[in-house]
Backbone as CSV, one residue per row, in Angstrom:
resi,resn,N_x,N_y,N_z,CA_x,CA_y,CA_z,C_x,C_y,C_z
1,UNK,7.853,12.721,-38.859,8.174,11.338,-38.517,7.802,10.429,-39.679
2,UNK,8.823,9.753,-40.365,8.426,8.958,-41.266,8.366,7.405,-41.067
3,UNK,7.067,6.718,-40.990,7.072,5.155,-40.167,7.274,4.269,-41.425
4,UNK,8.604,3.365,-41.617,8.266,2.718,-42.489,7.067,1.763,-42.871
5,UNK,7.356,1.441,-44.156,5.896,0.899,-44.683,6.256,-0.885,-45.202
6,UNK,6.375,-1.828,-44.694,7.350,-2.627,-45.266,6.398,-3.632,-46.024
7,UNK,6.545,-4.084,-47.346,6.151,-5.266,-48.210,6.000,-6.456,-47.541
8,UNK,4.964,-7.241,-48.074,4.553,-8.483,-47.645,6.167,-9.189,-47.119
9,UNK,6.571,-9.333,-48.763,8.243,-10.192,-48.276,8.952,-9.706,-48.007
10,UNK,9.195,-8.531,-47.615,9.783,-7.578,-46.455,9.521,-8.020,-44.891
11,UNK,8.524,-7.914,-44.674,7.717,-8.673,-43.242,8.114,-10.128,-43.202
12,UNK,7.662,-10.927,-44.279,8.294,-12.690,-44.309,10.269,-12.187,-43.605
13,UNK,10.787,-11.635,-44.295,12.392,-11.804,-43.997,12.815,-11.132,-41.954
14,UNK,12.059,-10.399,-42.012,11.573,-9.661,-40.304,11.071,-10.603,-39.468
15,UNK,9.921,-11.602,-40.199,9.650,-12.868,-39.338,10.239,-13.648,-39.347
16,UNK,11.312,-13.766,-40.003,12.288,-14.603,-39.594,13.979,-14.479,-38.183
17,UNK,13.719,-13.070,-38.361,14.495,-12.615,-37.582,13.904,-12.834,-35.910
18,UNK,12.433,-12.655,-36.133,11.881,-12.867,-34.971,11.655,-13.649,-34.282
19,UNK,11.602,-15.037,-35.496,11.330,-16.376,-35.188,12.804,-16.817,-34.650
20,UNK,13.840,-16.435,-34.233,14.893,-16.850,-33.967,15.140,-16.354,-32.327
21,UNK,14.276,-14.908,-32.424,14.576,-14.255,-31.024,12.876,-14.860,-30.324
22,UNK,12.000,-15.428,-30.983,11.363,-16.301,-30.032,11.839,-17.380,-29.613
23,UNK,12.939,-17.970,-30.531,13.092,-19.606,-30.330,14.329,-19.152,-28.960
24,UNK,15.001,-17.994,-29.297,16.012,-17.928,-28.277,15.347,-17.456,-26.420
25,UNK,14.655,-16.759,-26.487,13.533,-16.767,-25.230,12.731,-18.027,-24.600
26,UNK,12.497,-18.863,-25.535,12.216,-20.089,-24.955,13.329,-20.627,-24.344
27,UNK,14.210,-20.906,-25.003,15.792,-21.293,-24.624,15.988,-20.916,-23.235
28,UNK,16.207,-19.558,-23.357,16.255,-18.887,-21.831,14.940,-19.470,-20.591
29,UNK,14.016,-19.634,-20.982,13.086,-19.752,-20.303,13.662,-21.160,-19.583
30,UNK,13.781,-21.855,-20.764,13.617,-23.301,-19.664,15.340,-23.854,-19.184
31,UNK,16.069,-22.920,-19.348,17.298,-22.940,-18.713,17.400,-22.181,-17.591
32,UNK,16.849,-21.270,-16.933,16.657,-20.440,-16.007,16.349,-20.763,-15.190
33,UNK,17.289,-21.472,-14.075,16.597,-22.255,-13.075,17.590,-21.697,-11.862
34,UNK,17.912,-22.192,-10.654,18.814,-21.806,-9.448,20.017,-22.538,-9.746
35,UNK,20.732,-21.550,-9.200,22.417,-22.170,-9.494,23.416,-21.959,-10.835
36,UNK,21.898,-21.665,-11.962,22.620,-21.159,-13.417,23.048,-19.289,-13.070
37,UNK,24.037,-19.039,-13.963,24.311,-17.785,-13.899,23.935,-16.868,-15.269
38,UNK,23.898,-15.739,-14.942,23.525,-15.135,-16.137,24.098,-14.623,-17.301
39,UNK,25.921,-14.870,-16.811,26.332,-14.889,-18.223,26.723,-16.494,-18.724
40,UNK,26.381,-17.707,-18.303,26.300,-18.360,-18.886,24.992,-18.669,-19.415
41,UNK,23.805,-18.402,-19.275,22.947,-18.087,-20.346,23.132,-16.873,-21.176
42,UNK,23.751,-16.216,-20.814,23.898,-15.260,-22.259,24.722,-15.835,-23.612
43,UNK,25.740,-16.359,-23.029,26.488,-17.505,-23.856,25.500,-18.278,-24.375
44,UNK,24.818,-18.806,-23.961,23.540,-20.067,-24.121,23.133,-19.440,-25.671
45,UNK,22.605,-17.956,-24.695,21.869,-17.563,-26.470,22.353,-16.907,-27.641
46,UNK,23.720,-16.507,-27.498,24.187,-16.191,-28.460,24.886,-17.533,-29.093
47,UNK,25.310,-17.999,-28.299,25.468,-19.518,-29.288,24.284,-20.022,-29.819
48,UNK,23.103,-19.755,-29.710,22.269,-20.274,-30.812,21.977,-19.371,-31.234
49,UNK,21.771,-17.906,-31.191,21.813,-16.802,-32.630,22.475,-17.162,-33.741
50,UNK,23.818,-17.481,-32.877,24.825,-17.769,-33.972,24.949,-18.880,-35.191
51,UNK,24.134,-19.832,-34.123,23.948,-20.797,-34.344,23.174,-21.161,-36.181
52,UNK,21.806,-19.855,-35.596,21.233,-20.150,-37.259,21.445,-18.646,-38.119
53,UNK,22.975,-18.361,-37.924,23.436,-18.035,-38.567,22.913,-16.028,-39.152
54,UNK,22.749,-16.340,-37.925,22.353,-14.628,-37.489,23.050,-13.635,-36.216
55,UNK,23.045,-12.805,-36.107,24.149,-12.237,-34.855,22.906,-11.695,-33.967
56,UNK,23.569,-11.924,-32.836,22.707,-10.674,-31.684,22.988,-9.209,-31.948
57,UNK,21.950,-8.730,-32.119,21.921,-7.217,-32.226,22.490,-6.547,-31.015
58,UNK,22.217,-7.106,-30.139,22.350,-5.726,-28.901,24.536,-5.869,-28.134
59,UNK,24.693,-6.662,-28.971,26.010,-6.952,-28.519,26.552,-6.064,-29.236
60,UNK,26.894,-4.773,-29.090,28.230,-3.955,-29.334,27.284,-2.990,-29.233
61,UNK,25.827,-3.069,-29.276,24.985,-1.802,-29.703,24.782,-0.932,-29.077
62,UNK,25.174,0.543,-28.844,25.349,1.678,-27.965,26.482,1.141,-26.692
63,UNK,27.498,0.512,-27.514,28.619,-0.389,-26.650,27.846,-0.968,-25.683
64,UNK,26.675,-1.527,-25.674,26.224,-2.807,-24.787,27.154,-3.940,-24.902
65,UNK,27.504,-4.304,-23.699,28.536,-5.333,-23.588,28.722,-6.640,-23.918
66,UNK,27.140,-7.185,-23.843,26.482,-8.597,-24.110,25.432,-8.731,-25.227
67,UNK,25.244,-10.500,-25.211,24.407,-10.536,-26.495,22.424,-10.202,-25.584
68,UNK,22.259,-10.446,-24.642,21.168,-10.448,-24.352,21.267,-9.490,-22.832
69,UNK,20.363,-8.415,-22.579,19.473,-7.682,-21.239,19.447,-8.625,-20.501
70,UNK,20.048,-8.830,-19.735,19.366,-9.965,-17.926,18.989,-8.885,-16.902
71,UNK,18.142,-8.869,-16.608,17.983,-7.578,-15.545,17.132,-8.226,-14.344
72,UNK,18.206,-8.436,-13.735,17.462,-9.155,-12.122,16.529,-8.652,-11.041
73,UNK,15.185,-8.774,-10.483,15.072,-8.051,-9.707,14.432,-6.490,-9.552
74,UNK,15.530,-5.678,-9.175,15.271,-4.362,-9.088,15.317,-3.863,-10.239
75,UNK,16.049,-4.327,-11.167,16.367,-4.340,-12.540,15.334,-4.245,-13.721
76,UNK,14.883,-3.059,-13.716,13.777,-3.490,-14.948,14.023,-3.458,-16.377
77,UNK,15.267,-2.774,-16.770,15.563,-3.290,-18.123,17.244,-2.894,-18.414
78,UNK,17.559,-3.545,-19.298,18.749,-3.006,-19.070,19.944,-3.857,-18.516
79,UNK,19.600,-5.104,-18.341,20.607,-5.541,-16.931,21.854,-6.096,-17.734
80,UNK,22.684,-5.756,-17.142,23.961,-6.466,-17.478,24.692,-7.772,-17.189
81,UNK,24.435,-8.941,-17.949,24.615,-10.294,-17.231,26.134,-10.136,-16.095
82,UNK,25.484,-11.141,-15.395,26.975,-11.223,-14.142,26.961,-12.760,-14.017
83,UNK,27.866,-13.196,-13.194,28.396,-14.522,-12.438,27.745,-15.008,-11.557
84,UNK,26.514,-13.856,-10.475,26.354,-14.410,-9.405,25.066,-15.591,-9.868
85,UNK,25.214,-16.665,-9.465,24.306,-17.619,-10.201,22.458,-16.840,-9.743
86,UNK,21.451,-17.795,-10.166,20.280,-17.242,-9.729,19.818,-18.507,-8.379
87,UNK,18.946,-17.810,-7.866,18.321,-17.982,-6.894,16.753,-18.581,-7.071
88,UNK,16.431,-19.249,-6.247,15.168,-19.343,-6.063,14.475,-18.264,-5.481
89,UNK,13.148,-18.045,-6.214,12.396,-16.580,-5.822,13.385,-15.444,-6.360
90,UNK,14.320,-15.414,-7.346,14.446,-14.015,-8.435,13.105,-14.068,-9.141
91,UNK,13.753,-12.179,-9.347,12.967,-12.666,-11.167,13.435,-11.674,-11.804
92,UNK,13.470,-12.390,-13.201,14.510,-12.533,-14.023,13.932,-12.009,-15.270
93,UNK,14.361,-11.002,-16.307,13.870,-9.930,-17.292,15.046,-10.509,-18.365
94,UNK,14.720,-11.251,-19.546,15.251,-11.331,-20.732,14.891,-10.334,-21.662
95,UNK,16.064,-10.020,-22.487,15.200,-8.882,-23.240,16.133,-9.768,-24.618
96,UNK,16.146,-9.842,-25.753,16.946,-10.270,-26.991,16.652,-10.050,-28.102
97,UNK,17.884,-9.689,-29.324,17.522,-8.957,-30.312,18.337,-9.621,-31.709
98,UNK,18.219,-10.345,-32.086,18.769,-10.979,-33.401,18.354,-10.362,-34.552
99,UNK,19.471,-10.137,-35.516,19.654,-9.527,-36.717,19.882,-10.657,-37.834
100,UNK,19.160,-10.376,-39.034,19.224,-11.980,-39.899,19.297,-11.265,-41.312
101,UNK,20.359,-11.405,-42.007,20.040,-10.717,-43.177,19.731,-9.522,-43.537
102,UNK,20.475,-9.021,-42.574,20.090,-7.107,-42.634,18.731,-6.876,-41.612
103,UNK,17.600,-8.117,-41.416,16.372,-7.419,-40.691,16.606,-7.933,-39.260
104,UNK,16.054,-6.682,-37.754,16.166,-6.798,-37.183,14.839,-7.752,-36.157
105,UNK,15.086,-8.564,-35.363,14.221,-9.065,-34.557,13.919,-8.572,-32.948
106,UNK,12.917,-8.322,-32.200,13.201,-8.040,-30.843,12.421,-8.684,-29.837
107,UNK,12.455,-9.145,-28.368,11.457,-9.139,-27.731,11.837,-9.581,-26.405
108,UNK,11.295,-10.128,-25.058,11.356,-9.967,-23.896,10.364,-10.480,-23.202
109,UNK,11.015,-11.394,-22.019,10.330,-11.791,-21.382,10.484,-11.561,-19.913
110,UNK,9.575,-11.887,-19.117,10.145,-11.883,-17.092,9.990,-13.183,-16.810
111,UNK,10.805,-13.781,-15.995,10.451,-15.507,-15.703,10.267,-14.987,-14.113
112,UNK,9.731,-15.844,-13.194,10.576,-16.144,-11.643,11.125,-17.464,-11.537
113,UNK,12.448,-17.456,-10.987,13.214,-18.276,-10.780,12.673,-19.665,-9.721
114,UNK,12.166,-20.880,-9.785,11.713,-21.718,-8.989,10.231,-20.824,-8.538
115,UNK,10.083,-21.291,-7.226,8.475,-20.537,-6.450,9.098,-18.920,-6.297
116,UNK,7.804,-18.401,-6.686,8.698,-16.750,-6.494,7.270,-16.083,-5.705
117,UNK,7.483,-15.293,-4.761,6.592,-13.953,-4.559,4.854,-14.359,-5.183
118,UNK,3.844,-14.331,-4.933,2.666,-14.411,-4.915,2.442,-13.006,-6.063
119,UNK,2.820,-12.015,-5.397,2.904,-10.577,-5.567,3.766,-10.172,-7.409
120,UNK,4.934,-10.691,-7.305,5.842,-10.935,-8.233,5.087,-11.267,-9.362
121,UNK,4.471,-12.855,-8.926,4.074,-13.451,-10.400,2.616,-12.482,-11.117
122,UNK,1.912,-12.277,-10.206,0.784,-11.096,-10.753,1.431,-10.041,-11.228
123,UNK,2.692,-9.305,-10.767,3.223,-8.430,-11.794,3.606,-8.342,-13.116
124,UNK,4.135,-9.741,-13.219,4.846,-10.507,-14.186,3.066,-10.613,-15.549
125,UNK,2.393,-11.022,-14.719,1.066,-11.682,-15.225,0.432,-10.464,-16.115
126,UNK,0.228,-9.251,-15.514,0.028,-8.234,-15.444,0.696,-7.774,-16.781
127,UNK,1.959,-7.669,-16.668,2.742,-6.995,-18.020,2.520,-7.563,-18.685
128,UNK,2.599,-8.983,-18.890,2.293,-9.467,-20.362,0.786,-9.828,-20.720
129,UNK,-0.422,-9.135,-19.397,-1.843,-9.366,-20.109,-1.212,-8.325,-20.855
130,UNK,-1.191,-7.101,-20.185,-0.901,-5.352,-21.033,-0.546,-5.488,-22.810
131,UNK,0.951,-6.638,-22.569,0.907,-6.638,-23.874,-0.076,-6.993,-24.937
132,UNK,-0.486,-8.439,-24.549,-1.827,-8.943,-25.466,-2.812,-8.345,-25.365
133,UNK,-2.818,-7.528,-24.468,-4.107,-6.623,-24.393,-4.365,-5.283,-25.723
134,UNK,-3.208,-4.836,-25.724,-2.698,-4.042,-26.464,-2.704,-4.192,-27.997
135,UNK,-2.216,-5.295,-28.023,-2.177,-6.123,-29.177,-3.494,-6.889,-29.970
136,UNK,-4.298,-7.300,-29.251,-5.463,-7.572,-29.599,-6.465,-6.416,-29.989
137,UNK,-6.854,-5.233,-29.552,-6.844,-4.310,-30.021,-6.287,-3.298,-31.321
138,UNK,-5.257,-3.569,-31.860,-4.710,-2.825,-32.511,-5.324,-2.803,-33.825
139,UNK,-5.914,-1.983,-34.808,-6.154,-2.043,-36.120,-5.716,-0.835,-36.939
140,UNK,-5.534,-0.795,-38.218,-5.002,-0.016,-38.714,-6.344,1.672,-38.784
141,UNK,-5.509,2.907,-38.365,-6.328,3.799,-38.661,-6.458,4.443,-37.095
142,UNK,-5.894,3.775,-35.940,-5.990,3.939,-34.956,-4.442,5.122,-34.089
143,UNK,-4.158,5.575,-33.910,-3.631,6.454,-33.169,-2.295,5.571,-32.246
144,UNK,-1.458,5.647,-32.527,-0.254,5.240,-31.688,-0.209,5.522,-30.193
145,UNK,-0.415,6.621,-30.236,-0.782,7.296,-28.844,-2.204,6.190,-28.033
146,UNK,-3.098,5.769,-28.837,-4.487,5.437,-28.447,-3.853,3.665,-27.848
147,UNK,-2.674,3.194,-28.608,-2.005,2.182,-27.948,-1.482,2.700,-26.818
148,UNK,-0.832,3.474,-26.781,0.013,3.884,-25.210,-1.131,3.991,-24.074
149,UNK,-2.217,4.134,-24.097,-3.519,4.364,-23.704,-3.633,3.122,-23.200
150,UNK,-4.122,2.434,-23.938,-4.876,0.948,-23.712,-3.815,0.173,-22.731
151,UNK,-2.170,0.336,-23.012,-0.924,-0.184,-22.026,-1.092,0.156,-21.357
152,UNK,-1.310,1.816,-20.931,-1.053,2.450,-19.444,-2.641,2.417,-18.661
153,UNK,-3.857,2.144,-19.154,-4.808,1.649,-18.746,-5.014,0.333,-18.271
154,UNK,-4.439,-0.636,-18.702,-4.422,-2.266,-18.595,-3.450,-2.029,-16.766
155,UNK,-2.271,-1.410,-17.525,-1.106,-1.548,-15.935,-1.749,-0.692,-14.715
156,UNK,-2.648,0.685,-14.549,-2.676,1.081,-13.841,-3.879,0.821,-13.370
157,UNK,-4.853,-0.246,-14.055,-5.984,-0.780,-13.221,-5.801,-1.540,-12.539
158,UNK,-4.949,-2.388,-12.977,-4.260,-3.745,-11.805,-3.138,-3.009,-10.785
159,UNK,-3.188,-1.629,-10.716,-2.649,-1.704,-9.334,-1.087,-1.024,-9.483
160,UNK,-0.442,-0.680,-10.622,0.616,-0.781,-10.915,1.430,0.523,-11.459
161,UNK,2.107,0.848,-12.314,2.341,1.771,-13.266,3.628,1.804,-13.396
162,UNK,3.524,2.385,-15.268,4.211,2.294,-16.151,5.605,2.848,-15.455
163,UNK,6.864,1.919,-16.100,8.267,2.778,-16.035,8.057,4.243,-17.003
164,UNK,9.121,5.315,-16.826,8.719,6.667,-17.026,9.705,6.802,-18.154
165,UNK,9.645,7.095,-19.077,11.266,7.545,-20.080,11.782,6.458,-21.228
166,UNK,11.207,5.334,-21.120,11.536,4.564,-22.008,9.986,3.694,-23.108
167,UNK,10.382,3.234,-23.555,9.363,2.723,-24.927,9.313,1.256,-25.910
168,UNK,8.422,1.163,-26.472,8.452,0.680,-27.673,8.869,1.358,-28.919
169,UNK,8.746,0.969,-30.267,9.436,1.301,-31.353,9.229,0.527,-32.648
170,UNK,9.380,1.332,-33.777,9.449,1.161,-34.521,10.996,-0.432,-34.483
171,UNK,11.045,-1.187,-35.571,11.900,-1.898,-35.640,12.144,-2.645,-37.121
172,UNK,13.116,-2.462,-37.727,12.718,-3.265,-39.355,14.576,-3.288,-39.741
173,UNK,15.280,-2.383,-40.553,16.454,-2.713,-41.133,17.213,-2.010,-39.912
174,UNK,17.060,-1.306,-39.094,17.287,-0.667,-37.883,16.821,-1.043,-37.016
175,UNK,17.762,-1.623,-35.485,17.129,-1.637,-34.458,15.321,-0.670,-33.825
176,UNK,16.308,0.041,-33.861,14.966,0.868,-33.107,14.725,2.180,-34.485
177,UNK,13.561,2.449,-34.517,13.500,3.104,-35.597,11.899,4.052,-35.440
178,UNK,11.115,4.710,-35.755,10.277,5.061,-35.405,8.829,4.637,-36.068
179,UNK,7.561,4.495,-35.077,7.610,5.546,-34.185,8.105,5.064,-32.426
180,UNK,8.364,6.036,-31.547,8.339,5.787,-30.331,6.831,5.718,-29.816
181,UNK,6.564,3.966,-29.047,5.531,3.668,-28.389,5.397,3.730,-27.169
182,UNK,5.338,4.594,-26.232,5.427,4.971,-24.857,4.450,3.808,-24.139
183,UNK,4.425,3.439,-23.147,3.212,2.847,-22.100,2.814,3.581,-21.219
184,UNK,2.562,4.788,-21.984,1.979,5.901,-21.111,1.474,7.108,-22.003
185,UNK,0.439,7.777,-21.825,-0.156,8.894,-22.872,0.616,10.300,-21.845
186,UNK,1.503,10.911,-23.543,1.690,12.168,-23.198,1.079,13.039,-24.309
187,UNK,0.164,14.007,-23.698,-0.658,14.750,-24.790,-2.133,14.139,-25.043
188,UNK,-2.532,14.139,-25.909,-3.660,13.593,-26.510,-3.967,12.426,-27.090
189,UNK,-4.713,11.486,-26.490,-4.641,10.048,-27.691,-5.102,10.128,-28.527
190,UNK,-5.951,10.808,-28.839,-6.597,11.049,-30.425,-5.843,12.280,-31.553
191,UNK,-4.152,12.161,-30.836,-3.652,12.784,-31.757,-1.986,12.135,-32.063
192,UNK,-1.635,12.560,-33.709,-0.447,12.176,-33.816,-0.361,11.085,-34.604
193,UNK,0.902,10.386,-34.802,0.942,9.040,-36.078,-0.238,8.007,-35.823
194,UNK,-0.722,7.633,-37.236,-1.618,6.388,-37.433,-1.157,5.347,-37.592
195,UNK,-1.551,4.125,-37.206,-0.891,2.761,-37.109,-1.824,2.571,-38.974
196,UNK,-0.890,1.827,-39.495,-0.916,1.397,-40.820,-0.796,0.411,-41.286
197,UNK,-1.245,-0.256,-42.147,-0.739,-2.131,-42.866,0.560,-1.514,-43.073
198,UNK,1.401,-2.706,-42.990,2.749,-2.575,-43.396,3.943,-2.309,-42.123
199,UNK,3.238,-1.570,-41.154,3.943,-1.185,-40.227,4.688,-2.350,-39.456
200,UNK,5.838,-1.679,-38.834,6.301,-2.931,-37.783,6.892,-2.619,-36.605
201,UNK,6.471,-2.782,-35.456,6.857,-2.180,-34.516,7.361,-2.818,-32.851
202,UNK,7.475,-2.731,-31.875,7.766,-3.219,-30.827,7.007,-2.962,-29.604
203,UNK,5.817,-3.416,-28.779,5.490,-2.873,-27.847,6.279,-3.742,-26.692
204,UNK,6.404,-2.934,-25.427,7.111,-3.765,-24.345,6.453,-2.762,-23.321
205,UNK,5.690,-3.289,-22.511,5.306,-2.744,-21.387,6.008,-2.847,-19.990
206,UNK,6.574,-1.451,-19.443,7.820,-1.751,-18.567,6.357,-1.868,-16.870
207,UNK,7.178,-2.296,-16.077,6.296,-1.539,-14.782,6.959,-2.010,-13.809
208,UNK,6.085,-0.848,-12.830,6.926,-0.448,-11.847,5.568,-0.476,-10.648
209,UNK,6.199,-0.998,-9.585,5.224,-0.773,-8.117,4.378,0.305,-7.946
210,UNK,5.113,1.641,-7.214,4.400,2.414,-7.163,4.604,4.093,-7.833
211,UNK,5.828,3.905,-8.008,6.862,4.873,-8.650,7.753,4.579,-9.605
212,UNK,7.311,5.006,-10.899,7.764,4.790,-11.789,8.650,5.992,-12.432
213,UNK,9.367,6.506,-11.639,10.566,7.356,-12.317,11.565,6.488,-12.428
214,UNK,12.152,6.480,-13.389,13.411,5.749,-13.542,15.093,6.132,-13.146
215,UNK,15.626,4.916,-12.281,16.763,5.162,-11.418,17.892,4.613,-12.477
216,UNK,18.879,5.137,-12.977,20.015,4.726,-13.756,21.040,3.929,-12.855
217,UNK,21.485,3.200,-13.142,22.380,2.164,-12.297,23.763,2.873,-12.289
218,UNK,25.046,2.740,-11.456,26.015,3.018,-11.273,26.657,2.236,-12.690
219,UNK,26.321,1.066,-13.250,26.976,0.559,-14.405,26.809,1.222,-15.818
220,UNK,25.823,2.257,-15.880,25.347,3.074,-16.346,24.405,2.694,-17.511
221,UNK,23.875,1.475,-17.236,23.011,0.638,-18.001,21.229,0.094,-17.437
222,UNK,22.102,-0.233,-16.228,20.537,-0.851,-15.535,19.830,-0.029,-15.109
223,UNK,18.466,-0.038,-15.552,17.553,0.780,-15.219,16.629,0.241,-13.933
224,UNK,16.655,1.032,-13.289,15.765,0.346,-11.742,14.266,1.353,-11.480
225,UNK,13.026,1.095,-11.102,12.438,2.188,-10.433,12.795,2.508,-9.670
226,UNK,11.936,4.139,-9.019,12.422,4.845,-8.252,12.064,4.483,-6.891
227,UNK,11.388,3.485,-6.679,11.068,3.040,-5.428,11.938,2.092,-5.256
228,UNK,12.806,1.072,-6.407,14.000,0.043,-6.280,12.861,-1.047,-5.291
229,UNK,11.769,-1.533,-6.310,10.975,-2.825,-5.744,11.340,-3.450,-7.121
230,UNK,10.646,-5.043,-6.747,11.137,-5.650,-8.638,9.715,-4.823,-9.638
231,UNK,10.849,-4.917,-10.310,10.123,-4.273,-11.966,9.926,-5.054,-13.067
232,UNK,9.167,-5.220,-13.868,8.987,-6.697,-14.999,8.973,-5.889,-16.016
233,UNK,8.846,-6.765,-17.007,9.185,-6.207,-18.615,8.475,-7.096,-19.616
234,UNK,7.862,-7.193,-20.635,7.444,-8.069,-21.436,7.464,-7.518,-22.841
235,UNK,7.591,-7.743,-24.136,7.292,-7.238,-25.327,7.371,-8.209,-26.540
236,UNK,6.987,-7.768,-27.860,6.756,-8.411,-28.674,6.623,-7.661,-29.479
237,UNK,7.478,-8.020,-30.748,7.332,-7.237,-31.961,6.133,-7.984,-32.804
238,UNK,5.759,-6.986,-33.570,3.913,-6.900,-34.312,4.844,-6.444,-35.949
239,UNK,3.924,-6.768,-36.596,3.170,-6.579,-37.677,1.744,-6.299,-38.013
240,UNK,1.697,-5.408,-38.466,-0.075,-4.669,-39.334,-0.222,-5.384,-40.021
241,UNK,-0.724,-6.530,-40.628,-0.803,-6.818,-42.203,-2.345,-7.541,-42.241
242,UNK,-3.229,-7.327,-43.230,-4.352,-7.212,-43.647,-5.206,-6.833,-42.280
243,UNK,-5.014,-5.460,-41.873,-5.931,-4.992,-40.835,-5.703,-5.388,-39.376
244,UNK,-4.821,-6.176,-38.985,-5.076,-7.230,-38.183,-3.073,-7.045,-37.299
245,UNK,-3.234,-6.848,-36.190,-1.598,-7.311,-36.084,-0.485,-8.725,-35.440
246,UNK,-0.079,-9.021,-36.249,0.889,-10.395,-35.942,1.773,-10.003,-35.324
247,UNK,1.816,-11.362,-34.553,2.844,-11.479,-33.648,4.230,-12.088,-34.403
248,UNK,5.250,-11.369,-34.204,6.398,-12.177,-35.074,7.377,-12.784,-33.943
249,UNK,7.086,-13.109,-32.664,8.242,-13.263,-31.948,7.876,-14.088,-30.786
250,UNK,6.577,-14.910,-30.967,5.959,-15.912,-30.195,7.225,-16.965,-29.848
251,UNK,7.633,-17.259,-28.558,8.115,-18.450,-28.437,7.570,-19.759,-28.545
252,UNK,8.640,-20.367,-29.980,8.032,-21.561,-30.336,9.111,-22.612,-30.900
């Protein structure tokens, strides 16, 4: 497995890609209300990808149909925007990926739509401590695997656990690129690739109620758990650089 190693201004041109797919998640955020639909926010954000003059990655990518993941609900990643507008008490999984100059950007959020579920928003709460949890932790010299650890420890103390089959990732002139960051330890954590300065990668912590095998949708995209309760999603692409890892995809 070879993890790229990317230069200071290698990383500057990546944070810029990122800084576009944070600014576009905010976007989504505060447009996401009842009565909007989800492919007119998908429109929303690819008109401002476009806007500063960068494309959405995930639009044509493994013939994905749209510029941005909406995954409603049962939906934990994957979702394919539709017409039916949203509701009060959804909740709602952005995932978005802008490309700027050859470098790729990624990241993801869960909103609830108006007042949602008591239950819901602690899930929601939950995935994205996992992420910063994860993230605050990270230093170079440490075990990739020893991250999948600290994710699938954070989610399954609060009650929860990881979706089964899918990941984080490597991410730089290629979407997805290696290494694969699971939210879950298979094998040994004290074995396998070392996290490094230079590195750049994607964690997204999926979860699931109580069963986390993953159900493939009839559209052959949306991914649901196997119990089909709501599922949340959160992630953020990182940077290693002087020991320490940055966030490149903060909405701001």
């Amino acid at each position: 497995m070879a993890i790229a190693i990317r230069k200071p201004s290698e990383i500057e041109e990546i944070k810029k890609a990122g800084k576009i797919v944070g600014k576009t998640l905010k976007l989504l955020r505060e447009n996401a209300k009842p009565g909007v639909t989800p492919l007119e926010l998908d429109k929303m954000a690819e008109d401002f990808i476009r806007s500063q003059n960068a494309r959405p990655a995930f639009k044509g990518l493994y013939d994905f149909p749209n510029a941005v993941c909406i995954s409603k609900n049962g939906v934990v990643i994957h979702g394919i925007p539709d017409n039916e507008p949203l509701k009060e008490g959804d909740v709602v999984g952005f995932d978005v990926g802008a490309e700027l100059n050859g470098w790729y950007g990624d990241a993801a959020i869960t909103v609830g739509i108006g007042n949602i579920k008591e239950e819901h928003q602690k899930m929601i709460d939950v995935a994205k401590g996992a992420l910063y949890h994860a993230i605050e932790n990270i230093k170079p010299g440490m075990r990739y695997k020893q991250i999948s650890k600290l994710i699938e420890d954070y989610i399954t103390s609060h009650g929860y656990v990881p979706l089964r089959g899918y990941s984080g990732h490597g991410i730089g002139r290629k979407p997805h690129e290696e290494p694969q960051i699971l939210n879950y330890v298979e094998g040994k954590p004290n074995q396998g690739e070392k996290v490094k300065n230079g590195h750049v990668f994607c964690l997204e912590p999926m979860l699931c109620h109580k069963n986390g095998e993953p159900v493939l949708g009839e559209d052959g995209w949306s991914v649901y758990c196997e119990d089909l309760d709501v599922g949340v999603h959160y992630e953020h692409q990182i940077a290693v650089v002087e020991n320490r890892a940055i966030i490149l995809t903060e909405e701001n």
